[in-house]
């Protein structure tokens, strides 16, 4: 049972990280800022996602 739960949790974290990266790419911040945010999310998946949710760039509103 532990393998299924951790696998599902891993998939949820992966989906949230992909969503965060897509949001960073669509934001109005500079290219350097986008690269730094994406690296943070990729290197520290859970902590980077939390930091991005609190302080990250916001997507461009159409």
Tab-separated table of C-alpha atoms in Angstrom, residues 3-36:
chain	number	residue	atom	x	y	z
A	3	UNK	CA	4.186	2.171	-2.834
A	4	UNK	CA	0.834	3.153	-4.340
A	5	UNK	CA	0.414	6.135	-2.031
A	6	UNK	CA	3.927	7.451	-2.585
A	7	UNK	CA	3.588	6.912	-6.332
A	8	UNK	CA	0.344	8.875	-6.399
A	9	UNK	CA	1.902	11.625	-4.289
A	10	UNK	CA	4.848	11.766	-6.694
A	11	UNK	CA	2.499	12.144	-9.666
A	12	UNK	CA	0.622	14.952	-7.916
A	13	UNK	CA	3.870	16.784	-7.152
A	14	UNK	CA	5.026	16.305	-10.757
A	15	UNK	CA	1.746	17.710	-12.101
A	16	UNK	CA	1.933	20.715	-9.746
A	17	UNK	CA	5.556	21.368	-10.729
A	18	UNK	CA	4.663	21.270	-14.426
A	19	UNK	CA	1.777	23.671	-13.763
A	20	UNK	CA	4.142	26.015	-11.883
A	21	UNK	CA	6.711	25.946	-14.689
A	22	UNK	CA	4.056	26.707	-17.312
A	23	UNK	CA	2.848	29.605	-15.147
A	24	UNK	CA	6.395	30.941	-14.779
A	25	UNK	CA	6.926	30.807	-18.538
A	26	UNK	CA	3.668	32.727	-19.052
A	27	UNK	CA	4.538	35.405	-16.513
A	28	UNK	CA	5.717	38.921	-17.308
A	29	UNK	CA	9.017	38.640	-15.433
A	30	UNK	CA	12.401	38.867	-17.142
A	31	UNK	CA	14.015	35.906	-18.848
A	32	UNK	CA	16.653	35.635	-16.122
A	33	UNK	CA	13.962	35.605	-13.457
A	34	UNK	CA	12.059	32.898	-15.301
A	35	UNK	CA	15.187	30.745	-15.529
A	36	UNK	CA	15.878	31.152	-11.807
